Amino acid sequence: MKRVAVLGTGAVGQVLSDGFLKHGYAVMRGTREPAKLAGVAAAGTSASVGTFAEAARFGELVVLAVKGAAAEAVLDLAGAEALAGKVVVDTTNPIAAEPPVHGVLHFFTSLEESRMERLQRRVPGARFVKAFSCVGNTLMVNPQLPGGPPTMFICGNDEAAKAEVRAVLDRFGWDTEDLGAVEAARAIEPLCMLWCIPGFLRGSWGHALKLLR
């Protein structure tokens, strides 16, 4: 049983934590205030709660599931030493506080620098892999869609780390498209904008992206 740390207590963290538990992993949720999640451990003996630092030490695999604007602060609280050498799945997007314009989100990064590039520089000893950033939380685990398994676009500098994340995505029912090194996050993160437009314009959120060959 592999130990997974999920840093974050929002909807994405909840869905991914439940997904890992469903697939037989031991999960510790990381939060600033563990007392607020006191009931999580009751979900099963494989579920627990701790601070960000405690979760980072616990996890063999770490999932960063917080708002993009909070990501660096959460990594600081988790601690570079605890994250060193570990695979960190970066689910975050650099969504700015401004409301969308005609359904298009604002980002606080440019196309010359992604959120994940900044995080990789902040914790160079961690092995970051971008994943789960181009779909809504309700479809992150074993999505059932008429068109078959959707595509999850990933990137990162470490091939072994990407292979480990691909194995998780296989269990979670995804086709995986590896787009290369960390710079590819400049293209992957804006897919969040594309995914959100039908939702903001038409209230349609039950879709995912698929690469066809």
PDB file of N, CA and C in Angstrom, residues 11-16 18-19 22-23 131-153 168-175 195-196 198-199 203-210:
ATOM      1  N   ALA A  11     -12.396  20.910  -2.736  1.00  0.00           N
ATOM      2  CA  ALA A  11     -13.087  19.851  -3.478  1.00  0.00           C
ATOM      3  C   ALA A  11     -12.115  18.942  -4.222  1.00  0.00           C
ATOM      4  N   VAL A  12     -11.086  19.505  -4.826  1.00  0.00           N
ATOM      5  CA  VAL A  12     -10.110  18.681  -5.553  1.00  0.00           C
ATOM      6  C   VAL A  12      -9.404  17.734  -4.599  1.00  0.00           C
ATOM      7  N   GLY A  13      -8.969  18.255  -3.458  1.00  0.00           N
ATOM      8  CA  GLY A  13      -8.313  17.399  -2.476  1.00  0.00           C
ATOM      9  C   GLY A  13      -9.218  16.299  -1.974  1.00  0.00           C
ATOM     10  N   GLN A  14     -10.497  16.617  -1.766  1.00  0.00           N
ATOM     11  CA  GLN A  14     -11.458  15.618  -1.297  1.00  0.00           C
ATOM     12  C   GLN A  14     -11.653  14.518  -2.325  1.00  0.00           C
ATOM     13  N   VAL A  15     -11.878  14.903  -3.576  1.00  0.00           N
ATOM     14  CA  VAL A  15     -12.129  13.912  -4.626  1.00  0.00           C
ATOM     15  C   VAL A  15     -10.910  13.021  -4.842  1.00  0.00           C
ATOM     16  N   LEU A  16      -9.732  13.613  -4.902  1.00  0.00           N
ATOM     17  CA  LEU A  16      -8.540  12.794  -5.128  1.00  0.00           C
ATOM     18  C   LEU A  16      -8.224  11.922  -3.922  1.00  0.00           C
ATOM     19  N   ASP A  18     -10.413  10.615  -1.865  1.00  0.00           N
ATOM     20  CA  ASP A  18     -11.357   9.504  -1.947  1.00  0.00           C
ATOM     21  C   ASP A  18     -10.952   8.528  -3.046  1.00  0.00           C
ATOM     22  N   GLY A  19     -10.444   9.059  -4.160  1.00  0.00           N
ATOM     23  CA  GLY A  19     -10.018   8.185  -5.246  1.00  0.00           C
ATOM     24  C   GLY A  19      -8.844   7.314  -4.859  1.00  0.00           C
ATOM     25  N   LYS A  22     -10.081   4.632  -2.523  1.00  0.00           N
ATOM     26  CA  LYS A  22     -10.831   3.639  -3.294  1.00  0.00           C
ATOM     27  C   LYS A  22      -9.903   2.641  -3.962  1.00  0.00           C
ATOM     28  N   HIS A  23      -8.740   3.114  -4.392  1.00  0.00           N
ATOM     29  CA  HIS A  23      -7.806   2.249  -5.115  1.00  0.00           C
ATOM     30  C   HIS A  23      -6.736   1.648  -4.209  1.00  0.00           C
ATOM     31  N   ALA A 131      -0.579  17.305 -13.486  1.00  0.00           N
ATOM     32  CA  ALA A 131      -1.683  16.383 -13.795  1.00  0.00           C
ATOM     33  C   ALA A 131      -2.945  16.879 -13.098  1.00  0.00           C
ATOM     34  N   PHE A 132      -4.098  16.436 -13.575  1.00  0.00           N
ATOM     35  CA  PHE A 132      -5.418  16.760 -13.010  1.00  0.00           C
ATOM     36  C   PHE A 132      -5.745  18.249 -13.094  1.00  0.00           C
ATOM     37  N   SER A 133      -5.072  18.976 -13.978  1.00  0.00           N
ATOM     38  CA  SER A 133      -5.289  20.425 -14.047  1.00  0.00           C
ATOM     39  C   SER A 133      -6.228  20.835 -15.166  1.00  0.00           C
ATOM     40  N   CYS A 134      -6.623  19.910 -16.031  1.00  0.00           N
ATOM     41  CA  CYS A 134      -7.406  20.279 -17.216  1.00  0.00           C
ATOM     42  C   CYS A 134      -8.792  19.646 -17.209  1.00  0.00           C
ATOM     43  N   VAL A 135      -9.332  19.377 -16.020  1.00  0.00           N
ATOM     44  CA  VAL A 135     -10.664  18.788 -15.900  1.00  0.00           C
ATOM     45  C   VAL A 135     -11.238  19.167 -14.536  1.00  0.00           C
ATOM     46  N   GLY A 136     -12.553  19.160 -14.423  1.00  0.00           N
ATOM     47  CA  GLY A 136     -13.194  19.453 -13.145  1.00  0.00           C
ATOM     48  C   GLY A 136     -13.096  18.290 -12.179  1.00  0.00           C
ATOM     49  N   ASN A 137     -13.243  18.585 -10.897  1.00  0.00           N
ATOM     50  CA  ASN A 137     -13.021  17.567  -9.868  1.00  0.00           C
ATOM     51  C   ASN A 137     -13.997  16.396  -9.970  1.00  0.00           C
ATOM     52  N   THR A 138     -15.203  16.615 -10.494  1.00  0.00           N
ATOM     53  CA  THR A 138     -16.180  15.517 -10.533  1.00  0.00           C
ATOM     54  C   THR A 138     -15.796  14.421 -11.516  1.00  0.00           C
ATOM     55  N   LEU A 139     -14.861  14.713 -12.415  1.00  0.00           N
ATOM     56  CA  LEU A 139     -14.445  13.719 -13.405  1.00  0.00           C
ATOM     57  C   LEU A 139     -13.007  13.249 -13.213  1.00  0.00           C
ATOM     58  N   MET A 140     -12.395  13.598 -12.108  1.00  0.00           N
ATOM     59  CA  MET A 140     -10.978  13.277 -11.937  1.00  0.00           C
ATOM     60  C   MET A 140     -10.708  11.795 -11.715  1.00  0.00           C
ATOM     61  N   VAL A 141     -11.659  11.095 -11.112  1.00  0.00           N
ATOM     62  CA  VAL A 141     -11.436   9.690 -10.761  1.00  0.00           C
ATOM     63  C   VAL A 141     -12.402   8.814 -11.537  1.00  0.00           C
ATOM     64  N   ASN A 142     -11.856   7.955 -12.397  1.00  0.00           N
ATOM     65  CA  ASN A 142     -12.639   6.990 -13.187  1.00  0.00           C
ATOM     66  C   ASN A 142     -13.839   7.626 -13.886  1.00  0.00           C
ATOM     67  N   PRO A 143     -13.570   8.615 -14.751  1.00  0.00           N
ATOM     68  CA  PRO A 143     -14.663   9.265 -15.484  1.00  0.00           C
ATOM     69  C   PRO A 143     -15.336   8.293 -16.442  1.00  0.00           C
ATOM     70  N   GLN A 144     -16.643   8.350 -16.498  1.00  0.00           N
ATOM     71  CA  GLN A 144     -17.423   7.509 -17.403  1.00  0.00           C
ATOM     72  C   GLN A 144     -18.101   8.418 -18.426  1.00  0.00           C
ATOM     73  N   LEU A 145     -17.546   8.460 -19.622  1.00  0.00           N
ATOM     74  CA  LEU A 145     -18.056   9.337 -20.669  1.00  0.00           C
ATOM     75  C   LEU A 145     -18.333   8.530 -21.930  1.00  0.00           C
ATOM     76  N   PRO A 146     -19.340   8.916 -22.719  1.00  0.00           N
ATOM     77  CA  PRO A 146     -19.700   8.151 -23.910  1.00  0.00           C
ATOM     78  C   PRO A 146     -18.555   7.986 -24.905  1.00  0.00           C
ATOM     79  N   GLY A 147     -17.660   8.949 -24.960  1.00  0.00           N
ATOM     80  CA  GLY A 147     -16.549   8.874 -25.900  1.00  0.00           C
ATOM     81  C   GLY A 147     -15.373   8.059 -25.427  1.00  0.00           C
ATOM     82  N   GLY A 148     -15.505   7.412 -24.284  1.00  0.00           N
ATOM     83  CA  GLY A 148     -14.412   6.599 -23.761  1.00  0.00           C
ATOM     84  C   GLY A 148     -13.498   7.393 -22.845  1.00  0.00           C
ATOM     85  N   PRO A 149     -12.379   6.815 -22.445  1.00  0.00           N
ATOM     86  CA  PRO A 149     -11.472   7.486 -21.515  1.00  0.00           C
ATOM     87  C   PRO A 149     -10.951   8.801 -22.082  1.00  0.00           C
ATOM     88  N   PRO A 150     -11.040   9.879 -21.336  1.00  0.00           N
ATOM     89  CA  PRO A 150     -10.481  11.154 -21.791  1.00  0.00           C
ATOM     90  C   PRO A 150      -8.962  11.158 -21.628  1.00  0.00           C
ATOM     91  N   THR A 151      -8.352  12.234 -22.097  1.00  0.00           N
ATOM     92  CA  THR A 151      -6.893  12.365 -22.062  1.00  0.00           C
ATOM     93  C   THR A 151      -6.466  13.286 -20.936  1.00  0.00           C
ATOM     94  N   MET A 152      -5.498  12.820 -20.139  1.00  0.00           N
ATOM     95  CA  MET A 152      -4.867  13.678 -19.147  1.00  0.00           C
ATOM     96  C   MET A 152      -3.489  14.055 -19.669  1.00  0.00           C
ATOM     97  N   PHE A 153      -3.259  15.352 -19.785  1.00  0.00           N
ATOM     98  CA  PHE A 153      -1.988  15.862 -20.280  1.00  0.00           C
ATOM     99  C   PHE A 153      -1.059  16.096 -19.092  1.00  0.00           C
ATOM    100  N   VAL A 168      -0.831   5.876 -11.759  1.00  0.00           N
ATOM    101  CA  VAL A 168      -2.005   6.339 -11.026  1.00  0.00           C
ATOM    102  C   VAL A 168      -3.135   6.660 -11.995  1.00  0.00           C
ATOM    103  N   LEU A 169      -2.811   7.365 -13.069  1.00  0.00           N
ATOM    104  CA  LEU A 169      -3.837   7.735 -14.047  1.00  0.00           C
ATOM    105  C   LEU A 169      -4.443   6.515 -14.713  1.00  0.00           C
ATOM    106  N   ASP A 170      -3.655   5.488 -14.918  1.00  0.00           N
ATOM    107  CA  ASP A 170      -4.211   4.234 -15.449  1.00  0.00           C
ATOM    108  C   ASP A 170      -5.278   3.690 -14.508  1.00  0.00           C
ATOM    109  N   ARG A 171      -4.988   3.679 -13.215  1.00  0.00           N
ATOM    110  CA  ARG A 171      -5.955   3.180 -12.234  1.00  0.00           C
ATOM    111  C   ARG A 171      -7.178   4.088 -12.157  1.00  0.00           C
ATOM    112  N   PHE A 172      -6.970   5.373 -12.382  1.00  0.00           N
ATOM    113  CA  PHE A 172      -8.060   6.340 -12.310  1.00  0.00           C
ATOM    114  C   PHE A 172      -8.819   6.463 -13.627  1.00  0.00           C
ATOM    115  N   GLY A 173      -8.513   5.603 -14.600  1.00  0.00           N
ATOM    116  CA  GLY A 173      -9.308   5.511 -15.814  1.00  0.00           C
ATOM    117  C   GLY A 173      -9.027   6.533 -16.898  1.00  0.00           C
ATOM    118  N   TRP A 174      -7.772   6.992 -17.005  1.00  0.00           N
ATOM    119  CA  TRP A 174      -7.406   8.003 -17.983  1.00  0.00           C
ATOM    120  C   TRP A 174      -6.454   7.463 -19.036  1.00  0.00           C
ATOM    121  N   ASP A 175      -6.554   8.002 -20.254  1.00  0.00           N
ATOM    122  CA  ASP A 175      -5.452   7.935 -21.202  1.00  0.00           C
ATOM    123  C   ASP A 175      -4.497   9.063 -20.839  1.00  0.00           C
ATOM    124  N   TRP A 195     -11.343  24.327 -20.818  1.00  0.00           N
ATOM    125  CA  TRP A 195     -12.304  23.422 -20.203  1.00  0.00           C
ATOM    126  C   TRP A 195     -13.441  24.201 -19.532  1.00  0.00           C
ATOM    127  N   CYS A 196     -13.134  25.353 -18.960  1.00  0.00           N
ATOM    128  CA  CYS A 196     -14.126  26.108 -18.183  1.00  0.00           C
ATOM    129  C   CYS A 196     -15.120  26.892 -19.046  1.00  0.00           C
ATOM    130  N   PRO A 198     -17.230  26.274 -21.614  1.00  0.00           N
ATOM    131  CA  PRO A 198     -18.613  25.786 -21.726  1.00  0.00           C
ATOM    132  C   PRO A 198     -19.384  25.874 -20.410  1.00  0.00           C
ATOM    133  N   GLY A 199     -18.684  25.725 -19.307  1.00  0.00           N
ATOM    134  CA  GLY A 199     -19.346  25.836 -18.013  1.00  0.00           C
ATOM    135  C   GLY A 199     -19.820  27.237 -17.722  1.00  0.00           C
ATOM    136  N   GLY A 203     -23.334  26.597 -18.563  1.00  0.00           N
ATOM    137  CA  GLY A 203     -23.599  25.764 -17.393  1.00  0.00           C
ATOM    138  C   GLY A 203     -23.301  24.301 -17.637  1.00  0.00           C
ATOM    139  N   SER A 204     -22.445  24.003 -18.592  1.00  0.00           N
ATOM    140  CA  SER A 204     -22.120  22.623 -18.965  1.00  0.00           C
ATOM    141  C   SER A 204     -20.731  22.277 -18.444  1.00  0.00           C
ATOM    142  N   TRP A 205     -20.686  21.377 -17.449  1.00  0.00           N
ATOM    143  CA  TRP A 205     -19.413  21.045 -16.804  1.00  0.00           C
ATOM    144  C   TRP A 205     -19.054  19.556 -16.932  1.00  0.00           C
ATOM    145  N   GLY A 206     -19.908  18.762 -17.572  1.00  0.00           N
ATOM    146  CA  GLY A 206     -19.682  17.313 -17.594  1.00  0.00           C
ATOM    147  C   GLY A 206     -18.903  16.832 -18.788  1.00  0.00           C
ATOM    148  N   HIS A 207     -17.756  17.467 -19.061  1.00  0.00           N
ATOM    149  CA  HIS A 207     -16.975  17.120 -20.241  1.00  0.00           C
ATOM    150  C   HIS A 207     -15.489  17.015 -19.870  1.00  0.00           C
ATOM    151  N   ALA A 208     -14.733  16.396 -20.740  1.00  0.00           N
ATOM    152  CA  ALA A 208     -13.288  16.292 -20.593  1.00  0.00           C
ATOM    153  C   ALA A 208     -12.658  16.373 -21.978  1.00  0.00           C
ATOM    154  N   LEU A 209     -11.358  16.564 -22.022  1.00  0.00           N
ATOM    155  CA  LEU A 209     -10.652  16.716 -23.290  1.00  0.00           C
ATOM    156  C   LEU A 209     -10.087  15.375 -23.734  1.00  0.00           C
ATOM    157  N   LYS A 210      -9.995  15.176 -25.045  1.00  0.00           N
ATOM    158  CA  LYS A 210      -9.465  13.917 -25.581  1.00  0.00           C
ATOM    159  C   LYS A 210      -8.602  14.214 -26.800  1.00  0.00           C
TER     160      LYS A 210
END
